[in-house]
Amino acid sequence: MPYEWKNAAPDDSGAVSFRLLLWPYRSLPLRGFVWFIGVTAVLMALPLTAVLGTVVWWGLLPFIAVVMLGLWIALQRSYRSGETREEVLLDRNRLEVRRQDPGKPDRIWRTNPYWVRVTLRKGPVEKYLTLTDGQREIELGAFLTPEERQSLSDELSRRLSEIR
């Protein structure tokens, strides 16, 4: 699952403190990206070998270059959006959610964990996961699958009840 719980307090301290890290799932690793671009370039160049050295070759070359550049840019943009991270720090005195989006300033929400409710509801997506303290509501794990949001909701509710 693209999230991980860690105990943020030292083991011998007796304190209860949790750290949750969330990140988007990447279906295409970096090595796969390199292979995909390479194989696509070779497959697009194969038909060009028949017209190599002719005027037709020079006519087709810019279009193939534009297609390869478009693929490269689209995949790079996808990778950049995959750098999004969410971090939840939870202890007896505070709950802090920090969202890190590439190229944007961090967004931070702090509240008292005693008032926080974890809610799964029908919303813009299936099993829309939100945290609310009565004043403000934030979405958590927008990039997770519905099953992962359900699991995270159960775990987060359990950890909040441990803190209280």
mmCIF file of C-alpha atoms in Angstrom, residues 16-154:
data_model
loop_
_atom_site.group_PDB
_atom_site.id
_atom_site.type_symbol
_atom_site.label_atom_id
_atom_site.label_comp_id
_atom_site.label_asym_id
_atom_site.label_seq_id
_atom_site.Cartn_x
_atom_site.Cartn_y
_atom_site.Cartn_z
ATOM 1 C CA VAL A 16 2.224 7.670 22.059
ATOM 2 C CA SER A 17 3.082 9.368 18.798
ATOM 3 C CA PHE A 18 2.482 8.214 15.241
ATOM 4 C CA ARG A 19 3.710 9.341 11.848
ATOM 5 C CA LEU A 20 1.838 8.419 8.688
ATOM 6 C CA LEU A 21 3.412 8.876 5.253
ATOM 7 C CA LEU A 22 1.283 8.697 2.087
ATOM 8 C CA TRP A 23 2.446 8.763 -1.529
ATOM 9 C CA PRO A 24 0.893 8.021 -4.940
ATOM 10 C CA TYR A 25 1.377 4.602 -6.504
ATOM 11 C CA ARG A 26 3.707 4.522 -9.504
ATOM 12 C CA SER A 27 2.796 1.882 -12.046
ATOM 13 C CA LEU A 28 5.779 2.678 -14.279
ATOM 14 C CA PRO A 29 9.139 2.726 -12.486
ATOM 15 C CA LEU A 30 11.923 4.951 -13.795
ATOM 16 C CA ARG A 31 13.674 2.020 -15.468
ATOM 17 C CA GLY A 32 10.417 1.124 -17.240
ATOM 18 C CA PHE A 33 10.071 4.731 -18.380
ATOM 19 C CA VAL A 34 13.513 4.605 -20.020
ATOM 20 C CA TRP A 35 12.689 1.294 -21.713
ATOM 21 C CA PHE A 36 9.317 2.580 -22.926
ATOM 22 C CA ILE A 37 10.810 5.709 -24.488
ATOM 23 C CA GLY A 38 13.640 3.693 -26.073
ATOM 24 C CA VAL A 39 11.408 0.972 -27.527
ATOM 25 C CA THR A 40 8.891 3.539 -28.782
ATOM 26 C CA ALA A 41 11.663 5.522 -30.493
ATOM 27 C CA VAL A 42 13.011 2.378 -32.179
ATOM 28 C CA LEU A 43 9.557 1.232 -33.317
ATOM 29 C CA MET A 44 8.762 4.671 -34.715
ATOM 30 C CA ALA A 45 12.140 4.795 -36.501
ATOM 31 C CA LEU A 46 11.725 1.383 -38.186
ATOM 32 C CA PRO A 47 9.358 2.603 -40.925
ATOM 33 C CA LEU A 48 11.716 5.518 -41.572
ATOM 34 C CA THR A 49 14.536 3.195 -42.661
ATOM 35 C CA ALA A 50 12.733 2.574 -45.965
ATOM 36 C CA VAL A 51 12.802 6.283 -46.802
ATOM 37 C CA LEU A 52 16.213 7.074 -45.297
ATOM 38 C CA GLY A 53 18.044 9.701 -47.331
ATOM 39 C CA THR A 54 14.985 10.854 -49.283
ATOM 40 C CA VAL A 55 12.826 13.956 -49.096
ATOM 41 C CA VAL A 56 10.054 11.885 -47.466
ATOM 42 C CA TRP A 57 12.360 11.120 -44.549
ATOM 43 C CA TRP A 58 12.850 14.831 -43.870
ATOM 44 C CA GLY A 59 9.074 15.338 -44.102
ATOM 45 C CA LEU A 60 8.254 12.609 -41.561
ATOM 46 C CA LEU A 61 11.101 13.279 -39.133
ATOM 47 C CA PRO A 62 9.594 16.429 -37.529
ATOM 48 C CA PHE A 63 6.282 14.651 -36.854
ATOM 49 C CA ILE A 64 7.998 11.704 -35.189
ATOM 50 C CA ALA A 65 10.134 14.096 -33.145
ATOM 51 C CA VAL A 66 7.006 15.964 -31.986
ATOM 52 C CA VAL A 67 5.327 12.682 -30.976
ATOM 53 C CA MET A 68 8.392 11.575 -28.986
ATOM 54 C CA LEU A 69 8.677 14.981 -27.320
ATOM 55 C CA GLY A 70 4.970 14.888 -26.430
ATOM 56 C CA LEU A 71 5.326 11.424 -24.890
ATOM 57 C CA TRP A 72 8.389 12.523 -22.949
ATOM 58 C CA ILE A 73 6.676 15.645 -21.592
ATOM 59 C CA ALA A 74 3.492 13.765 -20.646
ATOM 60 C CA LEU A 75 5.393 11.062 -18.775
ATOM 61 C CA GLN A 76 7.637 13.609 -17.043
ATOM 62 C CA ARG A 77 4.567 15.529 -15.897
ATOM 63 C CA SER A 78 3.061 12.316 -14.581
ATOM 64 C CA TYR A 79 6.262 11.580 -12.665
ATOM 65 C CA ARG A 80 6.303 15.092 -11.235
ATOM 66 C CA SER A 81 2.752 14.738 -9.931
ATOM 67 C CA GLY A 82 3.831 11.425 -8.413
ATOM 68 C CA GLU A 83 6.166 13.334 -6.092
ATOM 69 C CA THR A 84 3.176 14.469 -4.011
ATOM 70 C CA ARG A 85 3.487 13.474 -0.363
ATOM 71 C CA GLU A 86 1.196 13.687 2.638
ATOM 72 C CA GLU A 87 2.441 13.369 6.188
ATOM 73 C CA VAL A 88 0.271 13.023 9.285
ATOM 74 C CA LEU A 89 1.810 13.531 12.731
ATOM 75 C CA LEU A 90 -0.388 12.378 15.574
ATOM 76 C CA ASP A 91 0.203 12.596 19.315
ATOM 77 C CA ARG A 92 -1.893 13.405 22.385
ATOM 78 C CA ASN A 93 -1.699 17.189 21.888
ATOM 79 C CA ARG A 94 -1.909 17.694 18.139
ATOM 80 C CA LEU A 95 -2.710 16.281 14.772
ATOM 81 C CA GLU A 96 -0.770 17.837 11.918
ATOM 82 C CA VAL A 97 -1.339 17.113 8.232
ATOM 83 C CA ARG A 98 1.276 18.366 5.767
ATOM 84 C CA ARG A 99 0.739 18.080 2.015
ATOM 85 C CA GLN A 100 3.760 18.561 -0.236
ATOM 86 C CA ASP A 101 3.004 19.150 -3.909
ATOM 87 C CA PRO A 102 5.894 19.650 -6.342
ATOM 88 C CA GLY A 103 6.418 23.304 -7.195
ATOM 89 C CA LYS A 104 3.950 24.563 -4.572
ATOM 90 C CA PRO A 105 4.369 25.634 -0.952
ATOM 91 C CA ASP A 106 3.496 23.037 1.690
ATOM 92 C CA ARG A 107 -0.053 23.109 3.030
ATOM 93 C CA ILE A 108 -0.292 22.441 6.766
ATOM 94 C CA TRP A 109 -3.332 21.803 8.958
ATOM 95 C CA ARG A 110 -2.970 21.584 12.746
ATOM 96 C CA THR A 111 -5.662 20.750 15.244
ATOM 97 C CA ASN A 112 -6.387 19.012 18.534
ATOM 98 C CA PRO A 113 -6.828 15.256 17.893
ATOM 99 C CA TYR A 114 -9.599 15.065 20.494
ATOM 100 C CA TRP A 115 -11.998 16.872 18.129
ATOM 101 C CA VAL A 116 -11.010 15.135 14.892
ATOM 102 C CA ARG A 117 -13.467 12.867 13.107
ATOM 103 C CA VAL A 118 -12.488 10.549 10.264
ATOM 104 C CA THR A 119 -15.233 10.368 7.652
ATOM 105 C CA LEU A 120 -15.719 8.191 4.587
ATOM 106 C CA ARG A 121 -18.573 9.309 2.397
ATOM 107 C CA LYS A 122 -19.861 9.566 -1.112
ATOM 108 C CA GLY A 123 -18.214 12.556 -2.643
ATOM 109 C CA PRO A 124 -16.288 13.542 -5.713
ATOM 110 C CA VAL A 125 -14.735 10.049 -5.595
ATOM 111 C CA GLU A 126 -15.773 6.703 -4.159
ATOM 112 C CA LYS A 127 -15.090 6.495 -0.403
ATOM 113 C CA TYR A 128 -14.024 10.123 -0.074
ATOM 114 C CA LEU A 129 -11.795 10.283 3.036
ATOM 115 C CA THR A 130 -11.877 13.477 5.083
ATOM 116 C CA LEU A 131 -10.699 14.695 8.467
ATOM 117 C CA THR A 132 -12.684 17.382 10.245
ATOM 118 C CA ASP A 133 -12.429 19.151 13.582
ATOM 119 C CA GLY A 134 -15.771 20.929 13.302
ATOM 120 C CA GLN A 135 -14.271 24.085 11.803
ATOM 121 C CA ARG A 136 -12.379 22.844 8.793
ATOM 122 C CA GLU A 137 -12.519 19.728 6.666
ATOM 123 C CA ILE A 138 -9.587 18.386 4.657
ATOM 124 C CA GLU A 139 -9.240 15.535 2.202
ATOM 125 C CA LEU A 140 -6.665 12.871 2.944
ATOM 126 C CA GLY A 141 -5.180 10.401 0.458
ATOM 127 C CA ALA A 142 -6.815 11.754 -2.691
ATOM 128 C CA PHE A 143 -4.474 9.593 -4.775
ATOM 129 C CA LEU A 144 -5.338 6.323 -2.979
ATOM 130 C CA THR A 145 -7.717 3.670 -4.314
ATOM 131 C CA PRO A 146 -11.136 3.288 -2.610
ATOM 132 C CA GLU A 147 -9.948 0.106 -0.853
ATOM 133 C CA GLU A 148 -6.827 1.869 0.426
ATOM 134 C CA ARG A 149 -8.906 4.819 1.655
ATOM 135 C CA GLN A 150 -11.191 2.381 3.513
ATOM 136 C CA SER A 151 -8.217 0.656 5.132
ATOM 137 C CA LEU A 152 -6.591 3.984 6.014
ATOM 138 C CA SER A 153 -9.843 5.252 7.512
ATOM 139 C CA ASP A 154 -10.083 2.201 9.784
#
